[in-house]
Coordinates of C-alpha atoms in Angstrom, one line a residue:
M43 CA -35.2 26.8 0.6
Q44 CA -31.5 26.6 2.1
V45 CA -29.6 23.7 1.0
H46 CA -28.3 21.2 3.7
K47 CA -24.6 21.3 3.8
N48 CA -22.6 18.3 3.9
V49 CA -21.2 17.8 7.5
Y50 CA -18.3 15.0 6.8
R51 CA -15.1 16.3 6.1
K52 CA -11.7 15.0 5.0
N53 CA -8.7 15.6 7.1
F54 CA -6.5 16.8 4.2
S55 CA -4.0 17.9 6.3
L56 CA -3.2 14.4 7.6
I57 CA -3.1 13.5 3.7
I58 CA -0.5 16.5 3.1
I59 CA 1.4 15.9 6.4
F60 CA 1.9 12.2 5.0
L61 CA 2.7 12.9 1.4
V62 CA 5.5 15.5 3.1
L63 CA 6.5 12.8 5.3
I64 CA 7.2 10.5 2.3
S65 CA 8.8 13.2 0.5
V66 CA 11.1 13.7 3.2
T67 CA 11.9 10.0 3.6
F68 CA 12.3 9.9 0.0
V69 CA 15.2 12.4 -0.3
V70 CA 16.8 11.6 3.1
A71 CA 16.7 7.7 1.9
L72 CA 18.5 8.8 -1.4
F73 CA 21.2 11.1 0.1
V74 CA 21.9 8.7 2.5
S75 CA 22.0 5.8 0.0
F76 CA 24.1 8.0 -2.5
N77 CA 26.6 8.7 0.3
L78 CA 27.2 5.1 1.3
T79 CA 27.4 4.1 -2.5
A80 CA 30.3 7.1 -2.6
K81 CA 31.8 6.1 0.4
Y82 CA 31.5 2.3 -0.6
V83 CA 33.5 3.1 -3.8
E84 CA 35.9 4.9 -2.3
N85 CA 36.8 1.8 0.0
E86 CA 36.8 -0.4 -2.9
F87 CA 39.5 1.9 -4.6
A88 CA 41.3 1.5 -1.9
S89 CA 41.0 -2.0 -1.3
K90 CA 40.7 -3.6 -4.9
K91 CA 44.1 -2.5 -6.1
I92 CA 45.3 -6.0 -4.3
E93 CA 43.2 -7.9 -6.9
V94 CA 44.9 -6.0 -9.8
L95 CA 48.3 -6.8 -8.2
E96 CA 47.7 -10.6 -7.9
Q97 CA 46.3 -10.6 -11.6
T98 CA 49.5 -8.3 -12.9
I99 CA 52.1 -10.4 -11.0
K100 CA 50.4 -14.0 -11.8
P101 CA 52.8 -14.6 -14.4
Y102 CA 56.1 -13.8 -12.2
N103 CA 54.7 -16.4 -9.4
D104 CA 54.3 -18.9 -12.0
F105 CA 57.9 -18.4 -12.9
F106 CA 59.4 -18.2 -9.6
Q107 CA 57.3 -21.2 -8.1
N108 CA 57.2 -23.6 -11.2
K109 CA 59.4 -22.2 -14.1
I110 CA 62.7 -21.8 -11.8
P111 CA 62.5 -24.9 -9.8
E112 CA 62.4 -27.2 -13.1
V113 CA 66.0 -26.5 -12.7
T114 CA 66.2 -29.0 -10.4
S115 CA 65.0 -31.4 -12.3
Y116 CA 68.1 -31.7 -14.7
Q117 CA 70.2 -32.9 -11.4
G118 CA 73.2 -30.7 -12.5
F119 CA 73.6 -32.1 -16.0
L120 CA 72.2 -29.2 -17.9
D121 CA 74.7 -27.9 -20.8
S122 CA 74.8 -25.3 -23.2
A123 CA 72.4 -26.9 -25.8
S124 CA 69.9 -27.6 -23.1
A125 CA 70.4 -24.5 -20.7
A126 CA 69.7 -22.8 -24.4
K127 CA 66.2 -24.8 -24.7
Y128 CA 65.1 -24.2 -21.4
A129 CA 66.0 -20.4 -21.8
A130 CA 64.1 -20.4 -25.0
S131 CA 60.8 -21.7 -22.9
V132 CA 61.3 -18.9 -20.5
F133 CA 61.6 -16.2 -22.8
H134 CA 58.4 -17.5 -24.5
D135 CA 56.4 -18.1 -21.6
Y136 CA 57.7 -14.8 -19.4
A137 CA 58.2 -11.6 -21.3
F138 CA 59.5 -10.0 -18.2
V139 CA 62.7 -11.6 -18.3
K140 CA 65.1 -10.3 -20.2
K141 CA 68.3 -12.1 -19.7
I142 CA 69.8 -15.4 -18.4
V143 CA 73.3 -16.6 -17.4
F144 CA 73.8 -19.9 -17.0
Y145 CA 76.5 -21.4 -15.0
D146 CA 77.9 -24.9 -15.7
V147 CA 79.6 -25.3 -12.1
L148 CA 81.9 -27.8 -10.9
I149 CA 82.1 -29.1 -7.0
G150 CA 85.5 -30.7 -6.1
S151 CA 87.7 -29.1 -8.7
K152 CA 89.5 -25.8 -9.3
T153 CA 89.0 -23.1 -12.2
N154 CA 90.3 -19.8 -12.6
I155 CA 86.7 -18.8 -11.1
T156 CA 86.8 -20.7 -7.7
V157 CA 85.1 -20.6 -4.1
R158 CA 86.9 -22.7 -1.6
K159 CA 85.4 -23.0 1.9
N160 CA 84.7 -25.7 4.5
N161 CA 87.7 -27.5 2.9
L162 CA 85.6 -28.0 -0.3
D163 CA 86.5 -26.2 -3.6
I164 CA 82.9 -24.8 -5.6
S165 CA 84.1 -23.3 -9.3
V166 CA 82.7 -22.5 -12.7
K167 CA 83.5 -24.7 -15.9
G168 CA 81.7 -22.4 -18.0
I169 CA 79.8 -19.1 -18.3
Y170 CA 76.6 -19.1 -20.9
Q171 CA 74.3 -15.8 -21.4
Y172 CA 71.1 -16.2 -23.2
G173 CA 68.9 -13.6 -24.3
I174 CA 66.1 -12.5 -27.1
L175 CA 66.6 -10.3 -30.2
N176 CA 63.8 -9.6 -32.8
G177 CA 62.0 -12.7 -31.3
K178 CA 65.1 -14.8 -31.5
V179 CA 66.9 -16.5 -28.6
Y180 CA 70.6 -16.1 -28.9
G181 CA 73.5 -17.2 -26.5
T182 CA 77.0 -16.6 -26.1
K183 CA 79.8 -18.1 -23.8
Q184 CA 81.8 -15.8 -21.7
T185 CA 85.2 -16.0 -19.8
R186 CA 84.3 -14.1 -16.7
P187 CA 80.3 -12.9 -15.8
A188 CA 79.0 -9.1 -15.5
D189 CA 78.6 -10.0 -11.7
E190 CA 80.7 -12.4 -10.2
S191 CA 79.2 -11.6 -6.8
D192 CA 76.2 -13.7 -7.6
F193 CA 78.3 -17.0 -8.3
R194 CA 80.3 -16.2 -5.2
V195 CA 77.3 -15.8 -2.9
M196 CA 75.4 -19.0 -3.8
A197 CA 78.7 -21.1 -3.5
D198 CA 78.9 -19.6 0.2
K199 CA 75.1 -20.7 0.9
L200 CA 75.9 -24.1 -1.1
S201 CA 78.9 -24.9 0.7
D202 CA 77.4 -23.9 4.3
F203 CA 74.7 -26.2 3.7
I204 CA 76.7 -29.3 2.2
A205 CA 78.9 -28.8 5.7
F206 CA 75.9 -28.1 8.1
S207 CA 72.5 -29.4 6.9
D208 CA 70.7 -32.4 8.4
T209 CA 70.7 -35.5 6.4
S210 CA 68.7 -37.3 8.6
R211 CA 65.2 -35.5 7.9
V212 CA 64.0 -33.4 4.8
S213 CA 65.1 -29.8 4.4
T214 CA 62.2 -27.3 5.1
Q215 CA 60.9 -25.1 2.6
D216 CA 62.8 -22.0 4.7
E217 CA 65.9 -23.6 4.4
L218 CA 65.8 -24.6 1.0
F219 CA 65.0 -21.3 0.2
K220 CA 67.5 -19.7 2.3
T221 CA 70.4 -22.1 0.4
F222 CA 69.4 -22.4 -3.2
W223 CA 67.6 -19.1 -4.4
D224 CA 69.0 -15.5 -4.2
V225 CA 66.5 -12.7 -4.8
K226 CA 67.9 -9.2 -5.5
S227 CA 66.2 -6.4 -7.0
D228 CA 65.5 -7.4 -10.9
K229 CA 67.0 -10.6 -10.9
I230 CA 67.1 -14.1 -9.0
T231 CA 69.9 -16.6 -8.7
Y232 CA 68.9 -20.4 -8.4
T233 CA 70.8 -23.3 -7.6
N234 CA 69.3 -26.8 -8.4
I235 CA 68.5 -28.4 -4.9
L236 CA 70.6 -31.1 -3.6
R237 CA 69.8 -34.6 -2.7
R238 CA 70.7 -36.2 0.6
E239 CA 73.0 -38.8 -1.2
D240 CA 74.4 -35.8 -2.8
I241 CA 75.0 -33.8 0.3
R242 CA 77.2 -37.4 1.8
I243 CA 78.9 -37.5 -1.3
Y244 CA 80.1 -33.9 -0.9
R245 CA 81.0 -34.3 2.6
E246 CA 83.3 -36.9 2.2
L247 CA 84.8 -35.0 -0.8
Q248 CA 85.2 -31.9 2.2
Q249 CA 86.8 -34.7 4.7
F250 CA 89.4 -36.4 2.3
N251 CA 90.0 -33.2 0.2
T252 CA 90.0 -35.5 -3.2
P253 CA 90.9 -33.2 -6.0
S254 CA 90.4 -35.5 -8.8
A255 CA 86.6 -36.0 -7.8
S256 CA 84.3 -33.8 -8.9
Y257 CA 80.5 -33.1 -9.7
K258 CA 78.3 -31.0 -11.5
Q259 CA 75.9 -28.1 -10.5
N260 CA 74.0 -26.0 -12.2
M261 CA 73.2 -22.3 -11.4
M262 CA 71.2 -19.9 -13.4
T263 CA 71.0 -16.0 -12.8
F264 CA 67.3 -14.2 -14.2
Y265 CA 67.6 -10.8 -15.0
L266 CA 64.2 -9.2 -15.0
D267 CA 62.4 -6.2 -16.2
P268 CA 59.4 -5.0 -14.5
Y269 CA 58.1 -2.8 -17.0
L270 CA 57.4 -5.8 -19.2
L271 CA 55.0 -7.1 -16.8
K272 CA 51.3 -6.8 -18.3
V273 CA 49.1 -4.9 -16.2
K274 CA 46.1 -6.4 -16.0
N275 CA 43.4 -3.5 -15.1
S276 CA 40.3 -6.1 -13.8
R277 CA 38.7 -3.0 -12.1
H278 CA 38.4 -0.8 -14.8
E279 CA 35.4 1.0 -13.4
L280 CA 37.3 1.9 -10.6
Y281 CA 41.3 2.3 -12.1
Q282 CA 41.5 5.2 -14.8
N283 CA 44.8 4.7 -15.2
V284 CA 47.3 1.5 -13.7
S285 CA 50.8 1.9 -14.4
I286 CA 53.8 0.4 -13.1
Q287 CA 56.5 2.9 -11.1
P288 CA 59.8 3.2 -9.2
V289 CA 58.7 2.8 -5.2
V290 CA 60.0 6.4 -4.7
Y291 CA 57.7 7.6 -7.4
D292 CA 55.6 10.5 -5.9
P293 CA 53.4 12.5 -8.0
I294 CA 50.8 13.9 -5.5
D295 CA 51.6 17.6 -6.1
S296 CA 51.1 17.0 -9.7
E297 CA 48.1 14.9 -9.8
G298 CA 45.7 17.8 -8.9
D299 CA 42.1 16.4 -7.7
K300 CA 42.8 12.9 -8.9
M301 CA 42.5 10.0 -6.2
I302 CA 45.6 7.9 -6.1
T303 CA 46.5 4.6 -4.4
E304 CA 49.5 2.3 -4.9
V305 CA 50.8 -1.4 -3.8
S306 CA 54.1 -2.5 -3.8
F307 CA 55.3 -5.6 -6.3
P308 CA 57.1 -8.3 -3.9
G309 CA 60.1 -10.5 -4.5
A310 CA 62.6 -9.3 -7.4
F311 CA 59.9 -6.6 -8.1
S312 CA 60.3 -5.2 -4.4
D313 CA 61.8 -2.0 -5.6
Y314 CA 58.8 -1.0 -7.9
K315 CA 54.8 -0.4 -7.2
L316 CA 52.0 -0.5 -9.1
F317 CA 50.6 3.1 -9.3
F318 CA 46.4 3.6 -9.5
S319 CA 45.0 7.0 -10.4
S320 CA 41.7 7.9 -11.3
E321 CA 39.9 11.2 -11.8
Q322 CA 36.8 12.6 -9.6
G323 CA 34.6 12.1 -12.5
Y324 CA 35.6 9.2 -13.4
L325 CA 34.8 7.7 -10.0
T326 CA 31.4 9.9 -9.9
A327 CA 30.1 8.2 -13.0
E328 CA 30.9 4.8 -11.3
I329 CA 29.3 6.2 -8.3
N330 CA 26.1 7.2 -10.3
R331 CA 26.1 3.7 -12.2
R332 CA 26.2 2.0 -8.8
F333 CA 23.5 4.2 -7.1
M334 CA 21.0 4.1 -10.0
P335 CA 19.7 0.7 -8.9
I336 CA 19.4 1.5 -5.3
G337 CA 17.8 4.9 -6.1
A338 CA 15.4 3.0 -8.2
V339 CA 14.4 0.5 -5.5
V340 CA 14.0 3.5 -3.1
L341 CA 11.9 5.4 -5.4
L342 CA 9.5 1.8 -6.0
I343 CA 9.3 1.5 -1.8
S344 CA 8.2 5.2 -1.7
L345 CA 5.5 4.7 -4.4
F346 CA 4.8 1.6 -2.8
L347 CA 4.2 3.4 -0.1
V348 CA 2.2 6.0 -1.5
L349 CA 0.3 3.4 -3.0
I350 CA -0.6 1.8 0.3
G351 CA -1.6 5.5 1.8
W352 CA -3.7 5.7 -1.1
L353 CA -6.0 2.5 -1.0
I354 CA -6.0 3.2 3.1
Y355 CA -7.5 6.5 2.3
R356 CA -9.8 5.3 -0.5
N357 CA -10.9 2.5 2.0
L358 CA -11.3 5.2 4.5
N359 CA -13.3 7.6 2.0
V360 CA -15.5 4.5 0.9
N361 CA -16.3 3.6 4.7
L362 CA -16.9 7.2 4.9
K363 CA -19.2 7.2 2.1
L364 CA -21.0 4.2 3.7
F365 CA -21.3 5.6 6.9
K366 CA -22.9 8.8 5.4
L367 CA -25.3 6.8 3.3
Q368 CA -26.1 4.7 6.3
Y369 CA -26.5 7.7 8.1
D370 CA -28.4 9.7 5.4
F371 CA -30.9 6.7 5.5
I372 CA -31.5 6.2 8.8
N373 CA -32.2 9.7 9.2
N374 CA -34.6 10.1 6.1
F375 CA -36.3 6.7 6.5
T376 CA -36.6 8.1 10.4
H377 CA -38.5 11.3 8.8
E378 CA -40.5 9.1 6.4
F379 CA -42.0 7.2 9.4
K380 CA -42.3 10.2 11.9
T381 CA -44.3 12.0 9.8
P382 CA -47.2 9.4 8.8
V383 CA -46.8 8.1 12.4
S384 CA -47.3 11.6 14.0
V385 CA -50.3 12.1 11.8
I386 CA -51.8 8.8 12.7
K387 CA -51.2 9.5 16.4
I388 CA -53.0 13.1 16.0
A389 CA -56.0 11.5 14.2
G390 CA -56.1 8.8 16.6
S391 CA -55.9 11.3 19.7
N392 CA -58.7 12.9 18.1
L393 CA -60.8 9.9 17.6
R394 CA -60.1 8.7 21.2
G395 CA -60.8 12.7 22.4
D396 CA -64.3 13.1 25.1
G397 CA -65.8 15.4 22.3
E398 CA -68.6 13.9 20.1
L399 CA -67.2 13.5 16.4
T400 CA -69.7 14.2 13.1
E401 CA -70.1 12.2 10.7
R402 CA -68.0 14.2 8.5
Q403 CA -65.1 14.8 11.0
R404 CA -64.9 10.6 11.5
K405 CA -65.1 10.3 7.8
H406 CA -61.9 12.6 7.5
Y407 CA -60.1 10.9 10.5
G408 CA -60.5 7.7 8.9
K409 CA -59.4 9.0 5.8
I410 CA -56.4 10.2 7.0
L411 CA -55.3 7.3 8.7
D412 CA -56.0 5.5 5.8
E413 CA -53.6 7.3 3.3
E414 CA -50.7 7.4 6.0
A415 CA -51.3 3.8 6.4
D416 CA -50.9 3.3 2.7
K417 CA -47.9 5.6 2.8
L418 CA -46.0 3.3 5.7
N419 CA -47.2 0.2 3.5
D420 CA -46.0 1.4 0.3
L421 CA -42.7 2.7 1.8
M422 CA -42.1 -1.0 4.0
N423 CA -43.1 -2.7 0.3
K424 CA -40.5 -0.9 -1.5
L425 CA -37.6 -2.0 1.1
L426 CA -39.1 -5.5 0.9
S427 CA -39.3 -5.3 -2.8
F428 CA -35.6 -3.8 -3.0
T429 CA -34.3 -6.8 -0.6
Q430 CA -36.1 -9.4 -2.7
L431 CA -34.7 -8.2 -6.1
E432 CA -31.1 -8.2 -4.7
N433 CA -31.7 -11.9 -3.1
K434 CA -33.2 -13.2 -6.6
S435 CA -36.2 -14.2 -4.6
I436 CA -38.7 -12.4 -6.9
T437 CA -40.3 -14.8 -9.8
L438 CA -40.6 -12.6 -13.0
K439 CA -44.3 -13.2 -14.5
K440 CA -44.5 -12.1 -18.1
E441 CA -47.8 -11.3 -19.3
E442 CA -49.3 -9.9 -22.8
I443 CA -49.4 -5.6 -22.0
V444 CA -51.4 -3.6 -24.1
V445 CA -49.3 -0.5 -23.9
D446 CA -51.9 2.3 -24.8
D447 CA -54.0 0.9 -21.5
F448 CA -50.8 0.4 -19.5
V449 CA -49.5 3.7 -19.8
R450 CA -53.0 5.6 -19.7
R451 CA -53.7 3.8 -16.4
Y452 CA -50.9 5.6 -14.7
I453 CA -51.3 8.8 -16.7
D454 CA -54.8 9.3 -15.6
T455 CA -53.6 8.1 -11.9
F456 CA -50.9 10.7 -11.7
K457 CA -52.9 13.6 -13.2
I458 CA -55.5 12.9 -10.3
K459 CA -52.8 13.0 -7.7
Y460 CA -50.9 16.1 -9.3
P461 CA -53.6 18.3 -11.4
D462 CA -50.6 20.9 -12.1
F463 CA -48.6 18.1 -13.8
K464 CA -48.5 17.9 -17.4
L465 CA -48.0 14.3 -18.9
N466 CA -47.8 13.3 -22.7
F467 CA -47.4 9.9 -24.3
K468 CA -46.4 8.7 -27.7
A469 CA -45.9 5.1 -29.0
S470 CA -44.6 3.9 -32.4
G471 CA -44.5 0.5 -33.9
V472 CA -45.7 -1.2 -30.9
R473 CA -48.9 -2.2 -29.6
T474 CA -48.4 -5.2 -27.2
F475 CA -45.4 -6.9 -25.7
Y476 CA -44.8 -9.1 -22.9
A477 CA -43.4 -8.3 -19.6
D478 CA -44.0 -8.3 -16.1
P479 CA -46.8 -5.9 -15.3
V480 CA -45.9 -5.1 -11.6
L481 CA -42.7 -4.5 -11.7
L482 CA -42.4 -2.5 -14.9
G483 CA -45.2 -0.8 -13.1
S484 CA -43.2 0.1 -10.2
V485 CA -40.4 1.8 -12.6
F486 CA -43.3 3.7 -14.4
Q487 CA -44.3 5.0 -10.7
N488 CA -40.8 5.5 -9.5
L489 CA -39.8 7.7 -12.9
I490 CA -43.1 9.5 -13.1
E491 CA -42.9 10.4 -9.2
N492 CA -39.0 11.7 -9.7
A493 CA -40.1 13.9 -12.7
Y494 CA -42.6 15.5 -10.9
K495 CA -40.5 16.2 -7.7
Y496 CA -37.6 17.7 -9.4
S497 CA -39.2 20.0 -11.8
H498 CA -39.6 23.9 -11.0
P499 CA -43.1 24.4 -10.3
Q500 CA -43.6 26.4 -13.6
K501 CA -42.2 23.5 -15.8
K502 CA -44.1 20.3 -14.4
E503 CA -44.0 18.4 -17.7
L504 CA -43.3 14.5 -18.8
N505 CA -43.4 13.1 -22.4
I506 CA -43.1 9.5 -22.7
N507 CA -42.1 7.9 -25.7
I508 CA -42.4 4.5 -26.4
A509 CA -40.4 3.0 -29.7
H510 CA -39.7 -0.7 -31.0
E511 CA -35.8 -0.4 -32.1
K512 CA -34.7 -3.6 -33.4
R513 CA -35.3 -6.6 -30.6
N514 CA -35.7 -4.1 -27.7
I515 CA -38.4 -1.9 -26.8
V516 CA -37.3 1.2 -25.4
F517 CA -39.4 3.9 -22.7
S518 CA -38.3 7.4 -22.9
F519 CA -39.1 9.6 -20.2
V520 CA -38.3 13.3 -20.6
D521 CA -38.7 15.8 -18.6
R522 CA -38.3 19.6 -18.1
G523 CA -36.7 19.8 -14.4
I524 CA -33.9 20.8 -12.7
G525 CA -31.4 18.4 -14.6
I526 CA -28.4 16.4 -12.6
P527 CA -24.7 17.8 -12.8
K528 CA -22.6 15.5 -14.7
E529 CA -20.3 14.6 -12.3
E530 CA -23.6 12.8 -10.5
L531 CA -24.6 10.8 -13.3
N532 CA -22.5 8.1 -11.9
N533 CA -23.7 7.5 -8.4
I534 CA -27.7 8.5 -8.8
F535 CA -28.4 4.4 -9.2
K536 CA -26.2 3.6 -6.2
K537 CA -28.5 2.6 -3.3
F538 CA -29.3 5.2 -0.1
Y539 CA -27.5 7.8 -2.7
R540 CA -29.5 11.6 -2.6
I541 CA -28.3 14.3 -4.8
E542 CA -28.2 17.2 -2.3
N543 CA -30.5 20.1 -3.4
Q544 CA -33.4 22.5 -2.6
Y545 CA -35.7 19.5 -3.6
N546 CA -34.2 16.7 -2.0
Q547 CA -34.5 17.6 1.4
N548 CA -37.1 15.9 2.7
G549 CA -39.3 12.5 1.9
S550 CA -36.6 10.4 0.1
V551 CA -34.5 8.0 1.1
G552 CA -32.5 7.8 -2.0
L553 CA -33.9 4.0 -2.8
G554 CA -36.0 5.6 -6.0
L555 CA -33.7 5.3 -9.2
A556 CA -31.8 2.1 -7.1
F557 CA -35.0 0.3 -6.7
C558 CA -35.4 1.2 -10.7
K559 CA -32.2 -0.1 -11.9
E560 CA -32.6 -3.3 -10.0
L561 CA -35.8 -3.8 -11.6
V562 CA -34.7 -3.2 -14.7
N563 CA -31.8 -5.3 -14.3
F564 CA -33.9 -8.1 -13.2
M565 CA -35.8 -8.2 -16.4
D566 CA -32.5 -8.2 -18.4
G567 CA -33.2 -4.8 -19.4
E568 CA -30.9 -1.5 -19.1
I569 CA -31.5 1.9 -17.8
T570 CA -29.7 5.1 -18.8
V571 CA -29.7 9.0 -18.1
H572 CA -28.8 12.0 -20.0
S573 CA -29.1 15.2 -18.5
K574 CA -28.4 19.0 -18.5
I575 CA -28.7 21.6 -15.7
N576 CA -32.0 23.6 -15.4
E577 CA -33.0 22.0 -19.1
G578 CA -34.2 18.3 -18.2
S579 CA -33.5 15.1 -17.9
E580 CA -33.7 12.1 -20.0
F581 CA -34.6 8.6 -18.5
K582 CA -34.2 5.5 -21.3
V583 CA -35.6 2.2 -20.0
T584 CA -34.3 -1.0 -23.0
L585 CA -35.8 -3.9 -22.1
P586 CA -36.1 -7.4 -24.3
Y587 CA -39.1 -7.4 -26.8
E588 CA -41.2 -10.3 -26.8
N589 CA -44.5 -10.6 -28.8

């Protein structure tokens, strides 16, 4: 007999397309995210140099904005000793200051270094130079400065400010900066800022030109060395090397495959710049480091999508199997009903016929009707009992069962029903026990029926062994049937499940073994199976032993 082929198919091409789509999306997402990461790192390489510049130039800004203006607090009364102390504090805190020249300035008197402008004399009383050698501050008095232009420029600015400033208001920061500061490459010259009262006094000197009156003013020139600035590379992941170079430094031809960028210093260091360089491999390592978590997230998202796809596929597969079971159940159940109904209809038609029936024919048709009605009733009872078991609506009625009598009754019944069926029985260590005889009888009937149904014509044989093991009683049903494939062992106890083979094409709705399992579970027992193809199967029913 030809085995019925499964008409249900899975669309594997759709699964393959889905996996290919996820794979392509994953690769594209990795490619795009890697390129975006690389672009982002390159943009940071070009922009984060300002951050390094700010950290490097921070001491200079503090020196320019806070330390130098301290000179004003002395109001022109600095002398060589106090100037030395001030210079020492500068050298201690700001390593890039290499030399300080202090001018002790007089306004309203003449010396050998004098600038006269706007009818006002501004002269130098004394010049002191401070430096640091071997960690110690030294000071020397000089006759003339190394660069007298510093004094003359500041004297001109100071004279103009005294002559033309508006004393009715506070001077703006821009006006003060233009007058009292002189910022040049590598040096800053500063004079203490005048008060409005001082300006009025100095204007009187301009008007009356009184030579005997003079007032002190302080001026300092700070000589700076940009190479003594400490480079603070706060972005080591971007910049492999950071150095201070002249503005004219241009190493493009000698840098090879390095990436370079630069940013100029402000103020007195405007002739210098911070020069940044990194090899391509150095930046590639940083790109890879930043890309790894992004790639991990992309991978997790892809795996999540695959998991969702698998769950959808699994649910569809379960629904497909459920549909198949329902379809097979309806198909088989219909056939089970159709056969006895057809026989009953034929027998009924013959009984209704016009011809006279002999007594023998009447009894024959009556027997047919009775047998087919029993089949329908048995099928309906099995479905009803299965439903009651699932709903726990059956009450367990335990009675004392005599093993030998109970088993012999079923053996004798099946020998009459199937004369070619060889049934053997053996009980060891047990004579009576307590159980529900109706439920246990249904288990026996189904297992014996299956043993006959799924055996070769020449091997219709079943051995029933009953033994008392510890606190259990074990019923073993060993046949020499066709066996059960290993991959099907986990499915045979499922409702409406049928193994497709030549012995199972008709006459089964897939309820027998599922019904047995429900019965055994209801009696607090367990049913297991061991089987080999073409050698036979062994069903073991284990129930609690009560006596």
